[in-house]
Amino acid sequence: MDLFDDLPEPTNDPGPVKAKKPEEEERGEKRKRDVSSQDTEVEDKKQEEKKVCKADLPKLMGFVSARRGEREEMQDAHVLLPELTATNLPSQVSRLAYFAVFDGHGGARASQFAAENLHQTLLSKFPKGDVENLEKLVRKCLLDTFRQTDEDFLKKASSQKPAWKDGSTATCMLVVDDVLYVANLGDSRAVLCRLEQAEDSGKRKCVTLALSKEHNPTIYEERMRIQRAGGSVRDGRVLGVLEVSRSIGDGQYKRCGVISTPDLRRCQLSRHDKFVLLACDGLFKVFSADEALQFVLNILENEAVELKEGQSEGAGRFEAASQRLASEAVRRGSADNVTVILVSIEF
């Protein structure tokens, strides 16, 4: 016996319905139209606010210069995406941008893999639709992205014959509207140039804001983690070989306490912000952060530059600054690969 045999057959007859008077029907239809119109107006207003918000966001442009230096191979990689295309963004997000520098060691495969894949993984994990506590979700997204990128590369590296032993630092800047999120592993760095009025002269001066934290085995917390994992630090290096304590790749050192968990920094942009510098340690071996920012600022404000056809003066100066900064690092004796990214900020 079927379970529903005792139920009556469905019918298309809805039964008796009380007839509405013409004026009641008209009032009902009017209420529906009013509600629908209000919903449309609210949605249009939200879209308009979102567009206005996007129009007020700072314009970002990226400029890069790379030098091989005295190395036989260029092992650095970089990514410049001033407009990172994404679908189904949270309603409170109008724009994403992404800039990154990767300093490879033991080969260029880890840095190239990260440059090609990390932002793709980031997009797949970025919050979608209506969300609450966006900042918390963005931070989780970045942590998950670095973990996944490292796992994916290690899986690929271990499948090779012989296995790849490449590794890479990573300094990535994700811009969500007018907020910077910087995630970094290793000793590449990101610094922000913020202009403030000097009290004595009244002129604007550059204030250096560090947006990243270096990870090397000489730092107490890093050394303790390595030693707890059974590794050792000799001559300032993991097992006397690896200079950084966090990286993508380096599978042979992961059992010794080298991790791929990035340090995260958040920074709200203001109209006083001029540019962000992202660079590998090849630059910072011969430049302090303050010195590098002042070097760039002098070119932006004082030195003569030659513009390309159709190029704005601002873009021409930033391009010249990135080129001259990288060249100056080599001239000062940096034997490493040197990659310099300047991200201009214009409100």
C-alpha positions in Angstrom: 0.0 0.0 0.0 1.3 3.4 -1.0 2.1 5.7 1.9 -0.1 8.4 0.4 -3.1 6.3 -0.7 -5.3 7.7 1.9 -4.8 11.3 0.8 -7.3 12.8 -1.6 -6.3 13.5 -5.1 -5.0 17.0 -5.7 -7.4 19.3 -7.5 -7.0 22.4 -9.5 -10.2 23.8 -8.0 -9.1 26.2 -5.3 -12.6 26.3 -3.8 -14.8 29.3 -3.2 -13.0 32.6 -3.2 -14.6 35.8 -1.9 -14.8 38.2 -4.8 -12.9 41.5 -4.4 -14.6 44.7 -5.2 -13.0 46.7 -8.1 -11.8 49.5 -5.8 -10.1 47.0 -3.4 -8.3 45.4 -6.3 -7.1 48.8 -7.5 -5.9 49.8 -4.0 -4.0 46.4 -3.7 -2.3 46.9 -7.1 -1.3 50.4 -6.1 0.2 49.2 -2.8 2.2 46.6 -4.8 3.4 49.2 -7.2 4.4 51.5 -4.4 6.4 48.8 -2.6 8.1 47.7 -5.8 9.0 51.3 -6.6 10.4 51.8 -3.1 12.5 48.6 -3.4 13.8 49.8 -6.8 14.6 53.3 -5.4 16.5 51.7 -2.5 18.5 49.4 -4.7 19.3 52.3 -7.1 20.4 54.4 -4.2 22.7 51.7 -3.0 24.2 51.3 -6.5 24.6 55.1 -6.7 26.3 55.3 -3.3 28.7 52.5 -4.4 29.6 54.3 -7.6 30.2 57.6 -5.7 32.3 55.7 -3.2 34.4 54.2 -6.0 34.8 57.6 -7.7 36.3 58.9 -4.4 38.8 56.1 -4.1 42.5 56.9 -4.7 43.9 56.2 -8.1 46.7 53.6 -8.0 49.4 53.0 -10.6 52.3 50.5 -10.4 55.8 51.0 -11.8 58.5 48.3 -11.7 62.2 48.0 -12.3 64.3 44.8 -12.0 68.0 44.2 -12.2 69.8 40.9 -12.3 72.8 42.3 -10.6 75.8 39.9 -10.4 73.6 36.8 -10.2 73.6 34.3 -13.1 69.8 34.1 -13.1 67.0 36.5 -12.4 65.0 34.7 -9.6 62.7 37.6 -8.7 59.2 37.9 -9.9 56.5 40.5 -9.6 52.8 41.3 -10.3 51.1 44.6 -10.9 47.3 44.6 -11.0 45.9 48.1 -10.3 42.4 46.7 -11.2 42.0 43.1 -9.9 38.9 41.8 -11.7 36.5 39.8 -9.4 32.9 38.8 -9.5 30.3 38.8 -6.8 32.2 41.1 -4.5 30.7 42.0 -1.1 28.3 44.9 -1.5 30.6 47.2 0.6 33.6 46.6 -1.7 34.0 48.7 -4.9 37.6 47.9 -6.0 40.4 45.5 -5.5 44.0 46.0 -6.5 47.1 43.8 -6.0 50.8 44.3 -6.2 53.5 41.8 -5.2 57.2 41.0 -5.3 58.7 37.5 -4.9 62.4 37.0 -4.3 63.3 33.4 -5.3 66.2 31.4 -4.0 67.5 28.0 -5.2 66.0 28.7 -8.5 63.2 30.8 -10.0 60.4 28.2 -10.0 58.9 29.1 -6.6 58.8 32.8 -7.3 57.3 32.3 -10.7 54.7 29.9 -9.4 53.7 32.3 -6.7 53.5 35.2 -9.2 51.3 33.2 -11.5 49.0 31.6 -8.9 48.8 33.4 -5.6 46.4 36.2 -6.7 44.3 33.6 -8.6 43.9 31.6 -5.3 43.2 34.9 -3.5 40.3 35.7 -5.8 38.8 32.2 -5.4 38.9 32.6 -1.6 37.9 36.3 -1.3 34.6 36.9 0.5 31.6 37.0 -1.8 28.1 38.4 -1.5 26.8 40.1 1.6 29.2 39.6 4.5 29.8 40.9 8.0 33.2 41.7 9.5 34.9 42.1 6.2 38.3 42.8 7.7 38.3 39.5 9.6 37.3 37.6 6.4 40.0 39.3 4.3 42.7 38.4 6.9 41.5 34.7 6.9 41.5 34.8 3.1 45.1 35.9 3.0 46.2 33.3 5.5 44.4 30.6 3.6 45.8 31.8 0.3 49.4 31.6 1.4 48.9 28.2 2.9 47.2 26.9 -0.3 49.9 28.4 -2.6 52.7 26.8 -0.5 50.9 23.5 -0.5 50.3 23.6 -4.2 53.9 24.4 -5.0 55.3 21.8 -2.7 53.0 19.2 -4.2 54.3 20.1 -7.7 57.9 20.3 -6.6 57.9 16.9 -4.9 56.4 15.3 -8.1 59.5 16.3 -10.1 62.5 14.1 -10.7 64.6 15.2 -9.0 62.4 17.2 -6.7 62.6 21.0 -6.9 64.2 22.7 -3.9 63.3 26.2 -4.9 61.9 28.7 -2.4 60.7 32.3 -2.4 59.8 35.2 -0.2 56.5 37.0 -0.8 55.4 40.5 -0.1 51.9 41.1 -1.4 49.7 44.2 -1.1 46.0 43.7 -1.5 44.0 47.0 -1.7 40.4 46.8 -0.8 38.9 50.2 -1.7 41.2 52.5 0.3 42.6 50.0 2.8 45.9 48.2 2.3 46.4 44.7 3.5 50.1 43.6 3.3 51.0 40.0 3.7 54.6 39.0 3.7 57.0 36.1 4.2 60.8 36.4 4.4 62.9 39.5 4.0 61.3 41.5 1.1 59.6 44.6 2.4 56.8 47.1 1.9 57.0 50.7 3.2 54.6 53.7 2.8 55.6 57.3 2.2 53.3 59.6 4.1 53.8 63.3 3.8 53.4 65.5 7.0 54.1 69.1 7.8 57.4 69.6 9.5 57.0 71.8 12.7 60.2 73.7 12.3 60.2 74.6 8.5 56.5 74.2 7.7 57.5 72.1 4.7 56.2 68.6 4.0 58.4 65.8 5.1 58.3 62.1 4.4 57.3 59.8 7.3 58.2 56.2 6.7 55.6 53.6 7.7 56.7 50.0 7.7 54.0 47.7 6.2 55.8 44.4 6.6 57.9 42.5 9.1 61.1 40.7 8.2 61.4 37.0 9.0 64.9 35.7 9.5 66.3 33.0 11.8 68.1 35.5 14.0 64.8 36.9 15.4 64.1 35.3 18.8 60.5 34.1 18.0 61.6 32.7 14.7 64.7 30.9 16.1 62.6 29.4 19.0 60.1 28.0 16.6 62.8 26.5 14.4 64.6 24.9 17.4 61.3 23.5 18.8 60.8 21.8 15.4 64.2 20.1 15.7 66.0 22.6 13.4 69.0 24.8 14.2 70.3 28.2 13.4 74.0 28.5 12.5 75.6 31.7 11.1 72.2 33.4 11.1 70.7 30.7 8.7 68.4 27.7 9.1 70.7 24.7 9.3 73.5 27.1 8.3 72.0 27.5 4.8 68.6 29.2 4.5 68.5 33.0 5.2 64.8 33.3 5.8 62.6 31.6 8.4 59.3 31.8 6.4 58.8 31.1 2.7 56.9 29.6 -0.1 58.5 26.3 -1.1 61.7 25.1 0.5 60.2 21.7 1.2 63.4 20.4 2.7 63.2 23.0 5.5 59.5 22.8 6.3 60.2 20.0 8.8 62.7 22.2 10.5 60.3 25.0 11.5 60.2 27.1 8.3 56.6 28.0 7.7 54.4 29.8 5.1 52.2 31.8 7.5 52.5 35.4 6.6 52.7 38.5 8.8 49.6 40.7 8.1 49.4 44.5 8.3 46.5 46.7 7.7 46.7 50.4 6.7 44.0 53.0 6.0 45.1 55.3 3.2 44.8 59.0 3.6 45.3 62.0 1.4 48.7 62.5 2.9 50.0 59.2 1.4 52.3 59.6 -1.7 53.4 56.1 -2.6 54.2 52.6 -1.5 57.6 50.9 -2.1 57.7 47.1 -2.4 61.2 45.6 -2.9 63.3 42.6 -2.4 66.3 42.5 0.0 68.6 43.3 -2.9 67.6 46.9 -2.5 67.6 47.0 1.3 71.1 45.6 1.6 72.4 49.0 0.3 69.4 51.3 1.2 67.6 52.0 4.5 63.9 52.4 4.1 64.1 56.1 5.0 66.9 56.6 2.5 65.0 54.8 -0.3 61.8 56.8 0.2 63.7 60.1 0.2 65.6 59.0 -2.9 62.3 58.5 -4.7 60.8 61.7 -3.3 63.7 63.8 -4.6 63.1 62.5 -8.1 59.3 63.0 -7.9 59.7 66.6 -6.7 63.0 68.0 -7.9 65.0 66.1 -10.5 64.6 66.5 -14.3 63.1 63.5 -16.1 62.5 62.7 -19.7 58.9 61.8 -20.5 57.7 59.3 -23.1 55.3 60.4 -25.8 51.8 60.8 -24.3 53.1 60.1 -20.7 51.9 62.3 -17.9 54.5 64.0 -15.8 53.5 62.1 -12.7 53.7 58.7 -14.4 57.0 59.7 -16.0 58.5 60.7 -12.7 57.4 57.5 -10.9 58.8 55.4 -13.8 62.1 57.2 -13.7 62.2 56.9 -9.9 61.8 53.1 -10.0 64.5 52.8 -12.7 67.0 55.0 -10.9 66.4 53.4 -7.5 67.1 49.9 -8.9 70.2 51.1 -10.8 71.5 53.0 -7.8 71.3 49.8 -5.7 73.4 48.0 -8.2 75.9 50.9 -8.4 76.2 50.8 -4.6 77.3 47.2 -4.8 74.2 45.1 -4.3 75.2 41.7 -5.8 71.7 40.3 -5.5 68.8 40.5 -7.8 67.0 43.9 -7.3 63.3 44.4 -7.9 61.6 47.7 -7.1 57.9 48.4 -7.3 56.4 51.9 -6.7 52.7 52.2 -6.3 51.6 55.8 -6.7 48.6 57.0 -4.7 46.5 59.9 -6.0 43.3 61.1 -4.4 
